[in-house]
Coordinates of C-alpha atoms in Angstrom, one line a residue:
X1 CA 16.2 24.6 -45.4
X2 CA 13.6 27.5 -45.5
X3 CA 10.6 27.8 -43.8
X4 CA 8.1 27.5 -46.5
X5 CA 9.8 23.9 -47.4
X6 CA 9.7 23.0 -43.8
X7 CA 5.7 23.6 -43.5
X8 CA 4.9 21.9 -47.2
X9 CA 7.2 18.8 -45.6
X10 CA 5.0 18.8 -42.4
X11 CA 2.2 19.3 -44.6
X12 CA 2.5 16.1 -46.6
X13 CA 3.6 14.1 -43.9
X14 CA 0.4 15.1 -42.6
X15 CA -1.7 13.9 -45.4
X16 CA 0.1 10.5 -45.5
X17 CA -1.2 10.0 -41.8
X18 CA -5.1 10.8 -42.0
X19 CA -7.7 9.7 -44.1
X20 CA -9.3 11.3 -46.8
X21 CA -12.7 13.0 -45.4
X22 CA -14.3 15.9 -46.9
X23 CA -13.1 19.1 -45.6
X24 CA -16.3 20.4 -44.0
X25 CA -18.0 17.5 -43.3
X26 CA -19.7 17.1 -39.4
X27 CA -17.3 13.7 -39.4
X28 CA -14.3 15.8 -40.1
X29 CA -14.8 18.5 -37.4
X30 CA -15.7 15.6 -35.0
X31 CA -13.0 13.3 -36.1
X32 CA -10.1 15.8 -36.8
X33 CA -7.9 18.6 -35.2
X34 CA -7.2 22.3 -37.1
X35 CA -3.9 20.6 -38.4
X36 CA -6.0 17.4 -39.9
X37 CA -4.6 15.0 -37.8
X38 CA -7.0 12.7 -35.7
X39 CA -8.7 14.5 -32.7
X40 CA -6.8 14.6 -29.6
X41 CA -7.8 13.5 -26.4
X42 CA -5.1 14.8 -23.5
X43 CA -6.3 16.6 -20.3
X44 CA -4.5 17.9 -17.2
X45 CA -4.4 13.9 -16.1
X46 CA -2.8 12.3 -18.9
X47 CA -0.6 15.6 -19.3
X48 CA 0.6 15.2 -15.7
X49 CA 0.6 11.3 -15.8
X50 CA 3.4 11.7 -18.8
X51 CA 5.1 14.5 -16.7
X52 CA 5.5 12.6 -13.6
X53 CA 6.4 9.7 -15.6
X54 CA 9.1 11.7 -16.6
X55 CA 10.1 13.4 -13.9
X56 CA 9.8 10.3 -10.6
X57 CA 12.3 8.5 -12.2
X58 CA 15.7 6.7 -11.3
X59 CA 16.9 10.5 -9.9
X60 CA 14.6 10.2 -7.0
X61 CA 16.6 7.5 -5.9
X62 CA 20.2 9.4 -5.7
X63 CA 18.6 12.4 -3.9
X64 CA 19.6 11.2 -0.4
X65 CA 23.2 10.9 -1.6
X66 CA 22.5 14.4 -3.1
X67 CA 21.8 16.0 0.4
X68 CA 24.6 14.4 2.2
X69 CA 26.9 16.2 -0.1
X70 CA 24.8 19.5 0.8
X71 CA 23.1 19.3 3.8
X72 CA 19.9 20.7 5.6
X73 CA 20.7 24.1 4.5
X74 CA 21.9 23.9 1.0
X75 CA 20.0 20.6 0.3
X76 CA 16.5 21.6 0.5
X77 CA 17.1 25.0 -0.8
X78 CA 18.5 23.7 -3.9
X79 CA 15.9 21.2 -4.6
X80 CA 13.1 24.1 -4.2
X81 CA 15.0 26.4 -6.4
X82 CA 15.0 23.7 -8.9
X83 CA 11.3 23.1 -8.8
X84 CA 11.2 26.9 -8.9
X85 CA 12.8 27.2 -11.8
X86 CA 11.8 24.3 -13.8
X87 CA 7.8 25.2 -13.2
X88 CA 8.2 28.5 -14.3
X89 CA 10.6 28.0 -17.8
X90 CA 7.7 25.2 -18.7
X91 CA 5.5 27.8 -18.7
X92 CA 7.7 29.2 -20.6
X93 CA 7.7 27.2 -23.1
X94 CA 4.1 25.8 -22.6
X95 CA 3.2 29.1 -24.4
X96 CA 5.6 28.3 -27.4
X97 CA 4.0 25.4 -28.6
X98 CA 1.7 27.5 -30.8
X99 CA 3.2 30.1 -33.3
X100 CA 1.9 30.5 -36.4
X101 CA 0.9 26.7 -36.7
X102 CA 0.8 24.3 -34.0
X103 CA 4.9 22.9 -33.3
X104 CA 4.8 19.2 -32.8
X105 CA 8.1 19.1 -31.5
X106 CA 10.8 20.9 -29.2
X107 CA 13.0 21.3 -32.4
X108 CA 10.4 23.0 -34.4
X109 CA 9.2 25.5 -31.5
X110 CA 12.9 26.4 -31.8
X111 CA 12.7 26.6 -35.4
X112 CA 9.4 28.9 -35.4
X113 CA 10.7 31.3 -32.7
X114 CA 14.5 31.0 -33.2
X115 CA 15.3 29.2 -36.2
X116 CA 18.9 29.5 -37.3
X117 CA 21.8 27.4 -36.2
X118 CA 20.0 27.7 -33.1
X119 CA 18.0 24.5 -33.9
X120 CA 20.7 22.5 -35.1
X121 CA 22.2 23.1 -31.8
X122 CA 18.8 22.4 -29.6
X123 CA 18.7 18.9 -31.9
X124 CA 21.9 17.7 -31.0
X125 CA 21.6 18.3 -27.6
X126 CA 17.7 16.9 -26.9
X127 CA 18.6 13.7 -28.7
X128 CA 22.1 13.3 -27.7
X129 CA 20.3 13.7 -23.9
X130 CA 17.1 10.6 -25.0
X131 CA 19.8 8.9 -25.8
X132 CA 21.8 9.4 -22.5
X133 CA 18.5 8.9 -20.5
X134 CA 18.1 5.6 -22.1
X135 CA 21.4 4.6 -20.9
X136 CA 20.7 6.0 -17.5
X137 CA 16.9 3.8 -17.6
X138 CA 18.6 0.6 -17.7
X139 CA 21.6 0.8 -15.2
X140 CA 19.2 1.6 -13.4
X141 CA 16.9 -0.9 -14.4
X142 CA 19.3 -3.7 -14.0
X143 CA 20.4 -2.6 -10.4
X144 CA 16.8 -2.9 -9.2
X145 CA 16.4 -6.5 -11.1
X146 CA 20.0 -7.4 -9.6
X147 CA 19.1 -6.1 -5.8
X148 CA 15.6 -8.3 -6.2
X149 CA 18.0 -11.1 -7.0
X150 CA 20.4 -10.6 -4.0
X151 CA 17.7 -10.1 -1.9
X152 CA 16.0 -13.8 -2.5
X153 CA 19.5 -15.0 -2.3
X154 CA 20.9 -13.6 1.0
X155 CA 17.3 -14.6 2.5
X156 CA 17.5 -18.5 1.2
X157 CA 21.1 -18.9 2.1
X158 CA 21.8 -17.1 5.3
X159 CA 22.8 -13.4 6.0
X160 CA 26.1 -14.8 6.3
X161 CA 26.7 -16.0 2.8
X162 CA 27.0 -12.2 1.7
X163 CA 30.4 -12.0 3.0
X164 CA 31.4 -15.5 3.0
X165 CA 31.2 -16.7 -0.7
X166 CA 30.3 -16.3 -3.9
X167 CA 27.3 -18.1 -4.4
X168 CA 25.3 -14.3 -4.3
X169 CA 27.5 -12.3 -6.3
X170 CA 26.2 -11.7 -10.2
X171 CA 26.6 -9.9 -12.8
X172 CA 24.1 -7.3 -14.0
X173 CA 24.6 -7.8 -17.6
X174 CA 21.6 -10.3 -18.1
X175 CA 19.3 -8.0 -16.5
X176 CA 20.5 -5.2 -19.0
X177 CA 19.6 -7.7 -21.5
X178 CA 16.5 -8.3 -20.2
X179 CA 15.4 -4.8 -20.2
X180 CA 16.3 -4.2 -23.3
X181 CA 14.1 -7.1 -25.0
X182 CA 11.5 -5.3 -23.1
X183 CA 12.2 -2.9 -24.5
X184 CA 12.5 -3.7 -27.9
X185 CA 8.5 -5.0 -27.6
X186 CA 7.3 -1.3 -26.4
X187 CA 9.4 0.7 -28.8
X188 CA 7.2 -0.9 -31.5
X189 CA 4.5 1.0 -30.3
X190 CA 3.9 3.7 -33.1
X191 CA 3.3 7.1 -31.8
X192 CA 3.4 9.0 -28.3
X193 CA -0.3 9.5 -27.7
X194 CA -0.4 5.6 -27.6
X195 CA 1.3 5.0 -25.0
X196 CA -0.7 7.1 -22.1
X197 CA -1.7 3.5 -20.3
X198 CA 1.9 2.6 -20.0
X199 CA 2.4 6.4 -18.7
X200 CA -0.5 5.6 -16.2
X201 CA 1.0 2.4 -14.9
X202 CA 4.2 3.9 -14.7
X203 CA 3.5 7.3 -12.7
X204 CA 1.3 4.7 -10.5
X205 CA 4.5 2.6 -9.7
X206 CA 6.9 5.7 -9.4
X207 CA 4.5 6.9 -6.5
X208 CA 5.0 2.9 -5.3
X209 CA 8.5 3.1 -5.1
X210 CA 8.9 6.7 -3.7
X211 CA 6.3 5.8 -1.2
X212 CA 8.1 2.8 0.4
X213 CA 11.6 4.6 0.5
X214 CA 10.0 7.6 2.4
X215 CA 8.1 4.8 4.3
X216 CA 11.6 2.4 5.1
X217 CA 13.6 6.5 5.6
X218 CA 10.9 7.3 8.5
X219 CA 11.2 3.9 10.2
X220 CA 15.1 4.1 10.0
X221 CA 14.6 7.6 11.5
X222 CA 12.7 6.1 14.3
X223 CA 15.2 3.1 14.7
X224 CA 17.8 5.2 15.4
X225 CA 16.2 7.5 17.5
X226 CA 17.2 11.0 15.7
X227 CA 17.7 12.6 12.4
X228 CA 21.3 12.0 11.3
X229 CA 23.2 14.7 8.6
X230 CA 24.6 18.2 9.5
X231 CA 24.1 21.5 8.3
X232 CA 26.8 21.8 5.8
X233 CA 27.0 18.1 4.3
X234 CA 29.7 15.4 4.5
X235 CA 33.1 16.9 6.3
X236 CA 36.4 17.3 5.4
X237 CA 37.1 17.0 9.3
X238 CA 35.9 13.4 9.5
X239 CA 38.9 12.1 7.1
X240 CA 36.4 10.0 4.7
X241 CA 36.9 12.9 1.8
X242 CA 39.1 15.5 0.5
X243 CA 38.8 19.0 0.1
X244 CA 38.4 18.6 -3.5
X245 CA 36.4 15.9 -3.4
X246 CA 34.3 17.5 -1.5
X247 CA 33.4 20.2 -3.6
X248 CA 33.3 18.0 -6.6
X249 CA 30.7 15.8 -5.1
X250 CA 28.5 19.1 -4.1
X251 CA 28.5 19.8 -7.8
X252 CA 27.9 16.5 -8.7
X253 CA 24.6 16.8 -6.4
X254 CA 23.7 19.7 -8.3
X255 CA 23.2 17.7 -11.5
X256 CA 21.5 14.9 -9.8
X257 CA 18.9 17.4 -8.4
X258 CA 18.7 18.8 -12.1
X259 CA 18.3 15.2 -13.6
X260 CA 15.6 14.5 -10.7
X261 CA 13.4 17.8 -12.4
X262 CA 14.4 17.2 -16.0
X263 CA 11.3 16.9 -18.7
X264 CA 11.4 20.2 -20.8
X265 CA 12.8 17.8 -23.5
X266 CA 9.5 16.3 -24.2
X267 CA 7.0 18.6 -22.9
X268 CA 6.1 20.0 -26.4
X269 CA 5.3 16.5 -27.0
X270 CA 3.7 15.7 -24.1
X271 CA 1.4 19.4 -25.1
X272 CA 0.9 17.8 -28.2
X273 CA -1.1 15.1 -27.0
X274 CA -3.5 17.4 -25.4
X275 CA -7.2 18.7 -26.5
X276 CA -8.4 21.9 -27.0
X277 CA -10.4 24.1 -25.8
X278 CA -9.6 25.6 -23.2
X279 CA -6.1 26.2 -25.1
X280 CA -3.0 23.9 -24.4
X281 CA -0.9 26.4 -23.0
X282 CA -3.3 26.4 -20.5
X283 CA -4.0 22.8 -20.1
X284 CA -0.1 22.1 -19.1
X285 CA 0.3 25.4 -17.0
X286 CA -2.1 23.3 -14.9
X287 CA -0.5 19.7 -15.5
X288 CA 3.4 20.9 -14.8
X289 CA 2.2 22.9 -11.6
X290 CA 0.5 19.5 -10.2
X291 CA 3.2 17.6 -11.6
X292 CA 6.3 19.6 -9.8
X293 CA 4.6 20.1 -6.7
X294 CA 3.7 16.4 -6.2
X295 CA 7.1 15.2 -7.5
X296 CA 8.5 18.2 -5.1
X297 CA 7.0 16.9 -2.2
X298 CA 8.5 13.4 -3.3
X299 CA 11.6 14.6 -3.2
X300 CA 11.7 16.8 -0.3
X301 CA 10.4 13.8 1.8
X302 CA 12.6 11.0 0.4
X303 CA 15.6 12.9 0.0
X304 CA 15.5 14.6 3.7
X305 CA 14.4 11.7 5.3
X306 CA 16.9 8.9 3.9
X307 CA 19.7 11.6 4.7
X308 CA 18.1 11.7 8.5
X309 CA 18.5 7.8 8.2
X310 CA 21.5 7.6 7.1
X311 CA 23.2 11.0 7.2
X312 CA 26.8 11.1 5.7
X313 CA 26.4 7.5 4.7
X314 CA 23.6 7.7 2.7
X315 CA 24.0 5.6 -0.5
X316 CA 23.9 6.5 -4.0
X317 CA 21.0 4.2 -4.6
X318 CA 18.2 5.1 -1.4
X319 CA 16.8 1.7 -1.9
X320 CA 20.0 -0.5 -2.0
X321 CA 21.1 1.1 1.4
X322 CA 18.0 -0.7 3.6
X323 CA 20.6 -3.6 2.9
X324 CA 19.6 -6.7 1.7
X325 CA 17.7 -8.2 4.9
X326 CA 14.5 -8.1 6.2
X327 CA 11.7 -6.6 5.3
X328 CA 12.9 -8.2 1.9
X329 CA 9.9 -8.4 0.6
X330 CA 8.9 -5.1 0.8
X331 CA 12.2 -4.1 -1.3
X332 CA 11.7 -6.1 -3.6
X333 CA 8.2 -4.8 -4.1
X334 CA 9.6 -1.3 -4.6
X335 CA 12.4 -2.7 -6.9
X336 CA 10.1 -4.2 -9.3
X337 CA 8.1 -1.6 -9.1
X338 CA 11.2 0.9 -10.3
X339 CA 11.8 -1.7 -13.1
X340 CA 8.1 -1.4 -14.8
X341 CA 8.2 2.3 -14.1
X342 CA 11.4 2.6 -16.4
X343 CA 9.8 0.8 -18.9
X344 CA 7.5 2.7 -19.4
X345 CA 10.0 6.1 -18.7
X346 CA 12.1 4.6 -21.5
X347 CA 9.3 5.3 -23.7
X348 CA 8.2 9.3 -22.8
X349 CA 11.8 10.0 -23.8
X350 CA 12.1 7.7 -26.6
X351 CA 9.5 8.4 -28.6
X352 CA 9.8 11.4 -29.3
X353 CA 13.8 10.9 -30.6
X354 CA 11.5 7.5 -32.7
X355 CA 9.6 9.9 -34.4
X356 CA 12.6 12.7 -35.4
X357 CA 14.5 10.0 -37.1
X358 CA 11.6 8.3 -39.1
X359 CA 10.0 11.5 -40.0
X360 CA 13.9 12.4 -41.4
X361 CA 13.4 9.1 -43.3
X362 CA 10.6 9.8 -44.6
X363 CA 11.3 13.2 -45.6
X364 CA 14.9 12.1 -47.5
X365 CA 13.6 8.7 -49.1
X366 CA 9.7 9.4 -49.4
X367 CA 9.6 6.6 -52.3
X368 CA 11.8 3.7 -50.0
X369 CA 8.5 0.8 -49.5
X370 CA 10.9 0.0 -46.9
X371 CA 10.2 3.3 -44.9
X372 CA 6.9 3.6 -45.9
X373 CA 4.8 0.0 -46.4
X374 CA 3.2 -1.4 -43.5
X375 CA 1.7 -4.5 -43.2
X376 CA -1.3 -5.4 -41.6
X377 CA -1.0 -7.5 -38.4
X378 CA -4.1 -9.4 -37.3
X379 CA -4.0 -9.4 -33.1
X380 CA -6.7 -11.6 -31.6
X381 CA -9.5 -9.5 -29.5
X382 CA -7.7 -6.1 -30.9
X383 CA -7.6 -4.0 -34.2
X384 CA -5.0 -4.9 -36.1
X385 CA -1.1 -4.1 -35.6
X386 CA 0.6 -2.3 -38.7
X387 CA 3.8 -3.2 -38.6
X388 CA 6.6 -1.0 -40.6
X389 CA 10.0 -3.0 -41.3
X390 CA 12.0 0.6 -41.1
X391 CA 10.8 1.3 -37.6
X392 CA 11.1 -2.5 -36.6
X393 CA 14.4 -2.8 -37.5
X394 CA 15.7 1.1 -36.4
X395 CA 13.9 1.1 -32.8
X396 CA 15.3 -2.6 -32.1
X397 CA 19.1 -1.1 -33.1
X398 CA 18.4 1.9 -31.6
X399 CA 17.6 -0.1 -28.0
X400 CA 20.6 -2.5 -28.6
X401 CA 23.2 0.2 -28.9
X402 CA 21.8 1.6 -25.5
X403 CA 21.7 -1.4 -23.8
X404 CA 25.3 -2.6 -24.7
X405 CA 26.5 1.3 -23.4
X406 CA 25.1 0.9 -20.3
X407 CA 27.0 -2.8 -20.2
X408 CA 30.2 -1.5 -20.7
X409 CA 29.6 2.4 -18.6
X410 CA 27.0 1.0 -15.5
X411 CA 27.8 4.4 -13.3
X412 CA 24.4 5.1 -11.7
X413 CA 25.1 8.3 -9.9
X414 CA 28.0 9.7 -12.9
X415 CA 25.3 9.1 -15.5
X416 CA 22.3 10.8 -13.8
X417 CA 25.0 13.8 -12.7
X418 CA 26.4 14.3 -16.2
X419 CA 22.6 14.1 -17.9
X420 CA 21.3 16.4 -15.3
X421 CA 24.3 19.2 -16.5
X422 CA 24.0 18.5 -19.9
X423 CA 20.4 18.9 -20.7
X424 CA 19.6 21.0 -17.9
X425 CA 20.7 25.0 -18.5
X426 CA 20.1 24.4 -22.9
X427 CA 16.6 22.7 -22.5
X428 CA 15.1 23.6 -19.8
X429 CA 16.1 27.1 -19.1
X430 CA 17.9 29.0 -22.5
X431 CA 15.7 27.9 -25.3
X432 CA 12.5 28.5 -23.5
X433 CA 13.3 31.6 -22.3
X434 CA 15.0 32.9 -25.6
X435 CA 11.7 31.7 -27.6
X436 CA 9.5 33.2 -25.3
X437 CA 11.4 36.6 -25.6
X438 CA 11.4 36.2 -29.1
X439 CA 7.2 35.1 -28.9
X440 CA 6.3 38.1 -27.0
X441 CA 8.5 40.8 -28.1
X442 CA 10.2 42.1 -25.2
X443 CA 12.4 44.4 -26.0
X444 CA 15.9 44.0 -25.5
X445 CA 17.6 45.5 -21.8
X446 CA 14.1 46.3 -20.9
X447 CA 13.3 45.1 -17.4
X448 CA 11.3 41.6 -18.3
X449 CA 14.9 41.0 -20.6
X450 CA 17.4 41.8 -17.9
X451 CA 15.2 39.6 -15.2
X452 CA 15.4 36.1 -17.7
X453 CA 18.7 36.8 -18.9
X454 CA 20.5 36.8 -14.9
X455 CA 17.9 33.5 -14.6
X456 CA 19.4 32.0 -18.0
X457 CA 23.1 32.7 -16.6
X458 CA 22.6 32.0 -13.2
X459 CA 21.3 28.3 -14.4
X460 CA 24.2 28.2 -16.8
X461 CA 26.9 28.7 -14.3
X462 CA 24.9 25.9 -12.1
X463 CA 24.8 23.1 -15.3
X464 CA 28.8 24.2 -15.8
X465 CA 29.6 23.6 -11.8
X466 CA 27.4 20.4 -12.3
X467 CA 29.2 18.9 -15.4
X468 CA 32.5 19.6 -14.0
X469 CA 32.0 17.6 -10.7
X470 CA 29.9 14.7 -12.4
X471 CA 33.3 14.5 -15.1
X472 CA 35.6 14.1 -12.3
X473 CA 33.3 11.3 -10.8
X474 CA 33.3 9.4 -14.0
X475 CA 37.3 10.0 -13.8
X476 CA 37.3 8.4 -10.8
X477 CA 35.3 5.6 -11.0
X478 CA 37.1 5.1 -14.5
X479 CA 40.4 4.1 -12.9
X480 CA 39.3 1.1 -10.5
X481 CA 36.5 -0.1 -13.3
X482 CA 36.9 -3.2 -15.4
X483 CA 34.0 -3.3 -17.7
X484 CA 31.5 -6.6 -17.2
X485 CA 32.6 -7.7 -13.8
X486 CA 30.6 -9.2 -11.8
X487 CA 28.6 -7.1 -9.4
X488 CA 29.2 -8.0 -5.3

């Protein structure tokens, strides 16, 4: 499709969402943006509420694994690097939201500085990775819901009825279902900038949950009396892995770390929410520097210090390896407070794969009332709720399917490894650094070139390394796996 068809399809999807107000009027400068659509309100909060959202997710939680795979040389070196790098490609593409119109979207940044097969390749791989981050939401989701569970049960029955009976063992399917009616109610909400409470909330329980695993890391550091690890990760001398599986579970690290930093996917959305002046490139410079350096602080500290607590043993899950004992209560704080953060994570990602498909609609079948009428919803003490059958009945399909993946695939640590690999070198390193290239002109082998094309290759190798050792621990896990068993 050419360009010129591309901009008079954004521009009449633009008039069917404002109101008519005369073009010059006081109401319409005070009420509207340059593009005409309604004023928007972002700043370097709400900006950095969405990014940490995004980013102090489920992948802080695997991060102590992560460093028992590397160690205290390699570990904390490779999650600085990452910061590194991530911070500096958003800037990146920070300064490709604006070209010769305003891009709403990661897909068309890519079309206005790239265009080409290029963004037929970016789509597939953003959406196929929202997709995969849904999954990855609620395993993790349901593992929080199902330690809260255990938890209550172990501490009404006895400590000994974990390995005497049954009476504690469940499965996690009905808390994957749960989830997902949660679900179902959120995704109803229409457009991204709508949902900067739930972003709010959400960044306000990730720092909850963070906070009491570093908290619970420290006092299992002062239990034991000394920080626990080595220098060069789990060893091959001990007997508990192999020489293979040593190195595939190092790569498998790397693409945890990556999933930990991964939120290029929706920063141009996340941008798009914001106000201007001073310009939006500006605005998120500021929001993903105070984004990645709190969330890199977060990690450092809850990555280093549950590897000091529990060194090669560290669990894949920081918070399910405090056991199941006492102080119970203050687990299942942190737990519920990782389940309403990924509800409300779910929705960064989602939304803006929600509003691909039903602008597609729109733009194929622009005369369907079933895309386009909405009814008016009367909600007491609120305006009214429009509510659109196509979006009612695609978003609650949409979360079903995810939901019954995560059912049948529930590997936590695989799923964050492979999503970190996948989305990591394309998204967050190649296409901003190819668009900004393209943005600013720099001419091919000059010095500038040569410096972000060894960063573009040096990240692709990484993502590569990551992907094969996240594979081979989906391999594994594959072949002692019977899908919907009940979880011990």
């Amino acid at each position: 499709m050419s360009t010129k068809q591309q901009q008079q399809d954004q521009s009449q999807l633009a008039e069917i969402s404002v109101v008519n107000v005369p073009p010059h009027s006081e109401a319409a400068d005070e009420a509207y943006d340059d593009d005409g659509r309604p004023k928007r309100t972002g700043s370097v909060w709400t900006a950095s509420a969405h990014i940490i959202t995004a980013v102090i997710g489920s992948g802080v939680l695997s991060l102590a694994w992560a460093m028992a795979q590397l160690g205290w040389v390699a570990g904390p070196a490779v999650m600085l690097l990452f910061s590194m790098v991530t911070y500096y490609t958003s800037t990146l593409l920070a300064a490709c939201y604006r070209s010769a119109k305003r891009n709403y979207t990661y897909m068309e940044a890519v079309q206005a500085h790239l265009g080409g097969f290029q963004v037929q390749i970016c789509g597939a791989i953003q959406y196929i990775n929202l997709l995969g981050v849904s999954i990855g939401y609620t395993i993790a989701s349901s593992i929080s819901m199902l330690a809260i569970r255990k938890s209550n049960c172990f501490h009404q029955r006895g400590h000994g009825i974990r390995s005497g009976n049954n009476d504690c063992q469940v499965s996690s399917n009905p808390y994957m279902i749960a989830f997902g009616l949660v679900e179902i109610i959120f995704s109803q909400i229409p457009d991204f900038d709508q949902i900067w409470w739930l972003s709010i909330v959400a960044a306000l329980m990730s720092f909850t949950y963070s906070s009491i695993g570093l908290a619970l890391g420290i006092s299992k550091v002062a239990e034991n009396g000394k920080f626990k690890g080595s220098l060069t990760g789990i060893s091959i001398v001990s007997g508990s892995l192999t020489e293979t599986q040593k190195i595939w579970q190092s790569f498998q690290a790397l693409g945890d770390v990556a999933f930990a930093y991964s939120f290029s996917l929706v920063l141009i959305e996340i941008q798009d929410t914001v106000k201007s002046p001073p310009s939006e490139s500006k605005t998120m410079k500021k929001a993903t520097l105070l984004s990645v350096v709190v969330t890199t602080v977060f990690y450092m500290s809850c990555g280093c210090f549950g590897y000091a607590a529990f060194g090669d043993g560290s669990p894949d899950n920081l918070l399910t390896g405090f056991g199941f004992y006492n102080p119970f209560w203050l687990l299942d704080i942190a737990n519920a407070a990782i389940v309403i953060h990924l509800v409300g994570a779910y929705q960064v990602f989602c939304q803006p794969l929600f509003a691909f498909i039903e602008k597609t609609a729109l733009k194929w079948l622009p005369d369907s009332k079933f895309i386009t009428r909405e009814f008016m919803v009367p909600v007491p003490g609120f305006r009214p709720y429009k509510l659109n059958l196509f979006r009612l009945v695609w978003r609650t399909m949409f979360v079903i399917l995810t939901t019954l993946i995560s059912m049948l695939m529930p590997f936590f640590n695989d799923v964050v490894g492979i999503l970190g690999a996948f989305g990591f070198w394309p998204l967050t390193v190649y296409f901003p650094v190819e668009m900004y290239i393209a943005k600013k002109g720099i001419p091919k082998w000059s010095s500038r070139w040569i410096s972000l094309q060894v960063l573009s290759f040096a990240c692709l190798i990484v993502s590569i390394a990551a992907a094969a050792g996240s594979f081979a621990g989906v391999i594994s896990d594959l072949k002692v796996y019977k899908p919907f068993k009940t979880s011990n």
